[in-house]
Amino acid sequence: MDLKSNHPAPVLTDPVPISKSRLGIHSSLLPYSPGAAFSSGMYIAIPRKKVIPSKLDDVRASGWLDAMKSSSPPRKKLTKDTSIDVGPDDSQLVYLSWMLKYPSAISSFERIMNYAKGKRIALFLDYDGTLSPIVDDPDRAFMSDSMRTAVRNVANYFPTAIISGRSRDKVHEFVGLTELYYAGSHGMDIVGPVRPSGNDDNNSNCIRSTDKQGKEVNLFQPASEFLPLIDEVFSSLVEITKGIEGAKVENNKFCVSVHYRNVDEKNWTTIAKSVHEILKGHPRLRLTHGRKVLEVRPVIDWDKGKAVEFLLDSLGLSECEDVLPIYVGDDRTDEDAFKVLREGNRGYGILVSSVPKESNAFYSLKDPSEVMEFLNSLVRWKKSKI
Ligand SMILES: [Mg+2]
């Protein structure tokens, strides 16, 4: 496994561009006919603010702010029932045209299941914004009991893993189920099954362990050498942001999150500058953007996409033609997993979003309640086949 650094310095991520490789996808995987739906002005251009350089710092600050804003689109509630008297507004029309490109995984369920016939489905789920609603206090991002039941049911029928940016312990505590696998810190902290071949001895980042139920598991932590550095940076970030009202710093073990959901927008530049100030002294760390959160991560060639590949391999499913991985997530970090599934023509990414976004996913779901509906449909489909 190649864990070499590929980022020499802290970087800001940009909105995910549409890859030309989209056209190279195996047509049987595509949810729409290439060139048909978006051939006549249906394409949504996401405007980018043009920066006129004056002073370097101003440009940087403006770039930070742009990145923070584009990563954190406003939550939009779309009503399910459209009145006959009042037509849909512009944002609804834009959303509906966006859905031509990223169709609903619920209305396309039959199509997805037709492709899944004779295949084993493996399910990967993000947590925040996917299984739980995005809330003001990240410590209170609880999932509902009905969602927990849906996840338990689905995990009883399909190999299921949750891959979150949170610490593994934290996401396990939120979900509270033993029927599935957990990967924390964006996949940098995985507890997975012991490979069927049992051949992990050549990987120094793999440790055989026993979970609380006494089951033998494989602990994989590719960024373990970064632990002391992450702790140090966590303390520095707590210190440097303590004067910014509403800022919250979370230690996710192998990465640190700086939440600015409750920070007044006029202070977003201050928070970005503070984080960049800390990163200046740590070239082995980089910055990524999530929804109202800045994330400081080790510079290693590892992400949620790699975590999906690792888990498929651990499950003994990586070399099989008859496997259909499905990944459901709402964030930029989930794009790495969508990309792995798309580029390998392997499976489906499903983006959870109530606003149009460019994505490497194939399908979309509007919010966690639709995710639950999709999971319940998977269970009903599987039961009908037994
Ligand atoms: Mg998320």
Coordinates of C-alpha atoms and ligand atoms in Angstrom, one line a residue:
M1 CA 0.0 0.0 0.0
D2 CA 1.4 3.4 -1.0
L3 CA 1.1 5.9 1.8
K4 CA 3.5 8.4 0.4
S5 CA 2.7 12.1 0.8
N6 CA 1.2 13.6 -2.3
H7 CA 0.6 17.1 -1.0
P8 CA 3.7 19.1 -0.2
A9 CA 1.8 21.9 1.6
P10 CA -1.6 22.6 3.1
V11 CA -4.1 23.0 0.4
L12 CA -7.6 24.3 -0.1
T13 CA -10.0 22.1 -1.9
D14 CA -12.1 23.5 -4.8
P15 CA -15.5 22.5 -5.8
V16 CA -15.4 19.2 -7.5
P17 CA -15.3 19.6 -11.2
I18 CA -17.2 17.3 -13.6
S19 CA -14.7 14.8 -14.8
K20 CA -14.4 14.0 -18.5
S21 CA -14.1 10.4 -17.4
R22 CA -17.9 10.6 -16.8
L23 CA -18.3 9.9 -20.5
G24 CA -16.1 6.8 -20.2
I25 CA -18.4 5.1 -17.7
H26 CA -19.8 1.7 -18.5
S27 CA -23.2 2.6 -20.0
S28 CA -25.0 -0.1 -18.0
L29 CA -24.1 1.8 -14.8
L30 CA -25.4 5.2 -15.9
P31 CA -28.7 6.3 -14.5
Y32 CA -29.3 8.5 -17.6
S33 CA -28.5 8.5 -21.3
P34 CA -25.3 10.5 -21.8
G35 CA -25.9 13.6 -23.8
A36 CA -29.6 13.3 -23.7
A37 CA -30.7 15.0 -20.6
F38 CA -28.2 17.8 -20.6
S39 CA -27.9 18.6 -24.2
S40 CA -30.0 21.7 -24.3
G41 CA -29.2 24.2 -21.6
M42 CA -30.2 22.1 -18.7
Y43 CA -26.7 22.1 -17.4
I44 CA -26.3 24.1 -14.2
A45 CA -23.2 26.4 -14.1
I46 CA -22.1 27.0 -10.6
P47 CA -20.8 30.6 -10.7
R48 CA -17.3 31.3 -9.3
K49 CA -16.4 34.7 -7.8
K50 CA -13.7 36.4 -9.7
V51 CA -11.0 37.8 -7.4
I52 CA -9.1 41.0 -8.5
P53 CA -5.8 40.9 -6.8
S54 CA -4.8 43.9 -4.7
K55 CA -2.8 42.7 -1.7
L56 CA -1.8 39.1 -1.4
D57 CA -3.5 38.8 2.0
D58 CA -6.7 40.1 0.7
V59 CA -6.7 37.6 -2.1
R60 CA -5.9 34.8 0.3
A61 CA -8.7 35.8 2.7
S62 CA -11.1 36.2 -0.2
G63 CA -10.2 32.7 -1.4
W64 CA -10.7 31.2 2.0
L65 CA -14.0 32.8 2.3
D66 CA -15.1 31.6 -1.1
A67 CA -14.0 28.1 -0.2
M68 CA -15.9 28.2 3.1
K69 CA -19.1 29.6 1.4
S70 CA -19.0 27.1 -1.5
S71 CA -18.5 24.2 1.0
S72 CA -21.5 25.3 3.1
P73 CA -24.5 25.9 0.9
P74 CA -27.5 27.1 2.8
R75 CA -29.9 24.4 3.9
K76 CA -32.9 24.5 1.7
K77 CA -36.2 22.9 2.6
L78 CA -38.1 21.7 -0.4
T79 CA -41.8 21.1 0.3
K80 CA -43.0 17.7 -0.9
D81 CA -46.4 18.9 -1.8
T82 CA -46.5 21.5 -4.6
S83 CA -49.7 23.5 -4.6
I84 CA -51.6 23.5 -7.9
D85 CA -52.2 27.2 -7.7
V86 CA -48.6 28.2 -7.1
G87 CA -45.9 26.9 -9.5
P88 CA -42.5 25.9 -8.3
D89 CA -40.1 28.7 -7.7
D90 CA -36.7 29.1 -9.5
S91 CA -34.7 27.2 -6.9
Q92 CA -37.1 24.2 -7.2
L93 CA -36.8 24.3 -11.0
V94 CA -33.0 24.4 -10.7
Y95 CA -33.2 21.5 -8.3
L96 CA -35.5 19.5 -10.5
S97 CA -33.2 20.0 -13.6
W98 CA -30.2 19.0 -11.4
M99 CA -32.1 15.8 -10.6
L100 CA -32.1 14.9 -14.3
K101 CA -28.4 14.4 -13.9
Y102 CA -28.5 13.0 -10.4
P103 CA -31.8 11.1 -10.3
S104 CA -33.5 10.3 -7.0
A105 CA -32.3 6.9 -5.8
I106 CA -35.9 6.3 -4.6
S107 CA -37.6 6.9 -7.9
S108 CA -34.8 5.0 -9.6
F109 CA -34.9 2.2 -7.1
E110 CA -36.1 -0.4 -9.6
R111 CA -33.4 0.5 -12.1
I112 CA -30.7 0.2 -9.4
M113 CA -32.1 -3.2 -8.3
N114 CA -32.2 -4.4 -11.9
Y115 CA -28.5 -3.7 -12.0
A116 CA -28.0 -5.4 -8.6
K117 CA -29.7 -8.7 -9.8
G118 CA -27.3 -11.5 -9.1
K119 CA -24.9 -9.2 -7.3
R120 CA -24.0 -8.9 -3.6
I121 CA -24.6 -5.4 -2.4
A122 CA -22.1 -3.8 0.0
L123 CA -23.2 -0.7 1.7
F124 CA -21.2 2.3 2.9
L125 CA -22.7 5.1 4.8
D126 CA -21.5 8.5 5.9
Y127 CA -22.9 9.7 9.3
D128 CA -23.4 13.5 9.7
G129 CA -26.0 14.8 7.2
T130 CA -26.6 11.3 5.9
L131 CA -27.9 9.3 8.9
S132 CA -28.3 12.3 11.2
P133 CA -29.5 15.8 10.5
I134 CA -26.9 18.6 10.5
V135 CA -27.5 20.4 13.8
D136 CA -26.0 23.5 15.4
D137 CA -24.2 21.6 18.2
P138 CA -22.0 18.8 16.6
D139 CA -22.1 16.9 19.9
R140 CA -25.8 16.5 19.6
A141 CA -26.0 15.1 16.0
F142 CA -28.0 12.1 17.2
M143 CA -29.7 9.7 14.8
S144 CA -33.4 8.9 15.3
D145 CA -34.5 5.5 16.6
S146 CA -36.2 4.8 13.4
M147 CA -33.0 5.5 11.4
R148 CA -31.1 3.2 13.9
T149 CA -33.6 0.5 13.2
A150 CA -33.3 1.0 9.4
V151 CA -29.5 0.8 9.6
R152 CA -29.6 -2.3 11.8
N153 CA -32.0 -4.0 9.4
V154 CA -30.0 -3.2 6.4
A155 CA -26.8 -4.4 8.1
N156 CA -28.5 -7.7 8.8
Y157 CA -28.8 -8.3 5.1
F158 CA -25.8 -6.6 3.5
P159 CA -22.2 -6.0 4.7
T160 CA -22.4 -2.4 6.0
A161 CA -19.8 0.1 7.1
I162 CA -20.1 3.6 8.4
I163 CA -17.3 5.9 7.2
S164 CA -17.2 9.2 9.0
G165 CA -14.9 12.2 9.6
R166 CA -15.6 11.9 13.3
S167 CA -13.5 9.8 15.6
R168 CA -14.4 6.2 15.4
D169 CA -15.4 6.1 19.1
K170 CA -17.7 9.0 18.7
V171 CA -19.5 7.7 15.6
H172 CA -19.8 4.3 17.2
E173 CA -21.3 6.0 20.3
F174 CA -23.8 7.9 18.1
V175 CA -24.9 4.8 16.1
G176 CA -24.7 2.2 18.9
L177 CA -24.9 -0.8 16.7
T178 CA -22.6 -3.9 16.6
E179 CA -23.9 -5.3 13.4
L180 CA -21.7 -3.2 11.2
Y181 CA -18.1 -1.9 10.7
Y182 CA -16.9 1.6 11.6
A183 CA -14.3 3.8 10.0
G184 CA -13.5 7.1 11.8
S185 CA -11.3 10.1 10.9
H186 CA -12.3 9.9 7.2
G187 CA -11.2 6.3 7.0
M188 CA -7.9 6.7 8.8
D189 CA -9.2 4.6 11.7
I190 CA -10.9 1.4 10.6
V191 CA -12.1 -1.6 12.5
G192 CA -12.9 -4.2 9.8
P193 CA -13.2 -7.9 9.4
V194 CA -10.1 -10.0 9.3
R195 CA -9.4 -10.8 5.6
P196 CA -10.6 -14.2 4.5
S197 CA -7.0 -14.9 3.4
G198 CA -5.8 -13.8 6.8
N199 CA -2.8 -12.1 5.1
D200 CA -2.4 -8.8 6.8
D201 CA 1.0 -9.6 8.3
N202 CA 2.9 -7.5 5.6
N203 CA 1.0 -4.4 6.6
S204 CA 2.5 -2.7 9.6
N205 CA -0.6 -0.5 10.0
C206 CA -2.8 -3.5 10.6
I207 CA -3.3 -4.9 14.0
R208 CA -5.3 -7.9 14.9
S209 CA -7.6 -7.2 17.8
T210 CA -10.8 -8.4 19.5
D211 CA -13.9 -6.2 19.7
K212 CA -16.2 -5.9 22.7
Q213 CA -18.2 -8.9 21.6
G214 CA -15.1 -11.0 21.5
K215 CA -15.0 -11.1 17.7
E216 CA -11.7 -11.0 16.0
V217 CA -11.2 -7.8 14.0
N218 CA -8.6 -5.9 12.0
L219 CA -7.6 -2.5 13.3
F220 CA -6.1 -0.3 10.5
Q221 CA -4.7 3.1 11.2
P222 CA -2.5 4.3 8.3
A223 CA -1.8 7.7 10.0
S224 CA -0.8 6.4 13.4
E225 CA 2.5 8.2 13.3
F226 CA 0.5 11.5 13.3
L227 CA -1.2 11.0 16.6
P228 CA 1.1 13.3 18.7
L229 CA 1.1 16.0 16.0
I230 CA -2.7 15.9 15.8
D231 CA -3.0 16.3 19.6
E232 CA -0.6 19.2 19.5
V233 CA -2.4 21.0 16.7
F234 CA -5.8 20.3 18.4
S235 CA -4.5 22.2 21.5
S236 CA -3.1 25.0 19.4
L237 CA -6.4 25.4 17.5
V238 CA -8.4 25.4 20.7
E239 CA -6.1 28.2 22.0
I240 CA -6.1 30.3 18.8
T241 CA -9.9 30.1 18.3
K242 CA -11.0 30.6 21.9
G243 CA -11.7 34.3 21.3
I244 CA -14.0 33.6 18.3
E245 CA -17.6 33.3 19.5
G246 CA -19.3 30.1 18.4
A247 CA -16.1 28.3 17.1
K248 CA -15.8 24.7 18.2
V249 CA -12.7 22.5 17.8
E250 CA -13.2 18.7 17.8
N251 CA -10.4 16.2 18.1
N252 CA -11.3 13.3 15.8
K253 CA -8.1 11.4 16.7
F254 CA -6.4 11.5 13.3
C255 CA -7.8 14.8 12.2
V256 CA -9.2 18.0 13.8
S257 CA -12.4 19.7 12.9
V258 CA -13.0 23.4 13.4
H259 CA -16.7 24.0 13.3
Y260 CA -17.9 27.4 12.3
R261 CA -21.6 26.7 12.0
N262 CA -22.3 29.0 15.0
V263 CA -19.8 31.7 14.0
D264 CA -21.1 35.0 12.6
E265 CA -20.2 35.1 8.9
K266 CA -18.2 38.3 9.4
N267 CA -15.8 36.3 11.5
W268 CA -15.3 33.5 9.0
T269 CA -12.1 35.1 7.6
T270 CA -10.7 35.4 11.1
I271 CA -11.3 31.7 11.7
A272 CA -9.8 30.8 8.4
K273 CA -6.7 33.0 9.0
S274 CA -6.3 31.4 12.5
V275 CA -6.3 27.9 11.1
H276 CA -3.9 28.8 8.3
E277 CA -1.6 30.4 10.8
I278 CA -1.4 27.1 12.7
L279 CA -0.9 25.1 9.5
K280 CA 1.9 27.3 8.3
G281 CA 4.2 25.6 10.8
H282 CA 3.0 22.1 9.9
P283 CA 3.7 21.1 6.2
R284 CA 2.7 17.5 7.0
L285 CA -0.9 18.6 7.6
R286 CA -3.4 19.9 5.1
L287 CA -6.8 21.6 5.2
T288 CA -10.0 20.4 3.7
H289 CA -13.5 22.0 3.7
G290 CA -16.7 20.3 4.9
R291 CA -20.1 21.7 5.6
K292 CA -19.4 24.7 7.9
V293 CA -16.3 22.9 9.1
L294 CA -12.6 23.2 8.4
E295 CA -10.7 20.0 8.7
V296 CA -7.0 19.6 9.4
R297 CA -5.7 16.2 8.2
P298 CA -2.4 14.4 7.8
V299 CA -0.8 14.6 4.4
I300 CA -1.1 11.0 3.4
D301 CA -2.5 9.3 0.4
W302 CA -5.6 8.1 2.2
D303 CA -9.3 9.1 2.1
K304 CA -12.8 7.7 2.2
G305 CA -12.3 6.2 -1.3
K306 CA -9.3 4.3 -0.1
A307 CA -11.2 3.2 3.0
V308 CA -14.0 1.8 0.7
E309 CA -11.4 -0.2 -1.2
F310 CA -9.7 -1.4 2.0
L311 CA -13.1 -2.5 3.4
L312 CA -14.1 -4.3 0.2
D313 CA -10.8 -6.1 0.3
S314 CA -11.2 -7.0 4.0
L315 CA -14.6 -8.3 3.2
G316 CA -13.2 -10.5 0.4
L317 CA -15.3 -8.6 -2.1
S318 CA -12.7 -6.5 -4.0
E319 CA -11.9 -8.9 -6.8
C320 CA -15.4 -10.1 -7.4
E321 CA -17.5 -9.1 -10.5
D322 CA -20.7 -9.9 -8.7
V323 CA -20.4 -7.2 -6.0
L324 CA -22.3 -3.8 -6.1
P325 CA -20.9 -1.3 -3.6
I326 CA -23.3 1.6 -2.8
Y327 CA -22.0 4.6 -0.9
V328 CA -24.3 7.2 0.5
G329 CA -22.9 10.6 1.7
D330 CA -23.4 14.3 1.7
D331 CA -20.0 15.9 2.0
R332 CA -17.0 16.8 -0.1
T333 CA -15.0 14.1 1.6
D334 CA -17.5 11.6 0.3
E335 CA -16.6 12.6 -3.2
D336 CA -13.4 10.5 -2.9
A337 CA -15.5 7.4 -2.4
F338 CA -18.0 8.4 -5.2
K339 CA -15.0 8.8 -7.5
V340 CA -13.5 5.4 -6.7
L341 CA -16.9 3.7 -7.4
R342 CA -17.5 5.7 -10.6
E343 CA -14.0 5.5 -12.1
G344 CA -13.7 1.8 -11.4
N345 CA -17.2 1.2 -12.9
R346 CA -17.8 -0.6 -9.7
G347 CA -20.9 0.8 -8.0
Y348 CA -23.1 3.7 -7.2
G349 CA -22.5 6.9 -5.2
I350 CA -25.6 8.5 -3.8
L351 CA -25.3 12.2 -2.9
V352 CA -27.5 13.5 -0.1
S353 CA -28.3 17.1 -0.9
S354 CA -31.3 19.4 -1.0
V355 CA -29.4 21.9 -3.2
P356 CA -27.7 21.3 -6.6
K357 CA -24.0 20.4 -6.3
E358 CA -21.5 19.0 -8.8
S359 CA -20.7 15.4 -7.7
N360 CA -19.1 12.2 -8.7
A361 CA -22.2 10.4 -7.4
F362 CA -24.7 8.7 -9.8
Y363 CA -27.9 9.3 -7.8
S364 CA -29.2 11.7 -5.1
L365 CA -31.4 11.7 -2.0
K366 CA -32.7 14.9 -0.6
D367 CA -32.1 14.4 3.1
P368 CA -31.7 11.8 5.9
S369 CA -35.4 10.9 5.8
E370 CA -35.0 9.9 2.2
V371 CA -31.9 7.9 3.1
M372 CA -34.0 6.0 5.6
E373 CA -36.6 5.4 3.0
F374 CA -33.9 4.0 0.6
L375 CA -32.5 1.8 3.3
N376 CA -35.9 0.4 4.2
S377 CA -36.5 -0.2 0.4
L378 CA -33.3 -2.2 0.3
V379 CA -34.4 -4.4 3.2
R380 CA -37.9 -5.0 1.6
W381 CA -36.3 -5.9 -1.7
K382 CA -33.9 -8.3 -0.1
K383 CA -36.7 -9.9 2.0
S384 CA -38.8 -10.4 -1.2
K385 CA -35.9 -12.3 -2.8
I386 CA -35.5 -14.8 0.1
Ligands
MG1 MG -21.5 14.0 6.2

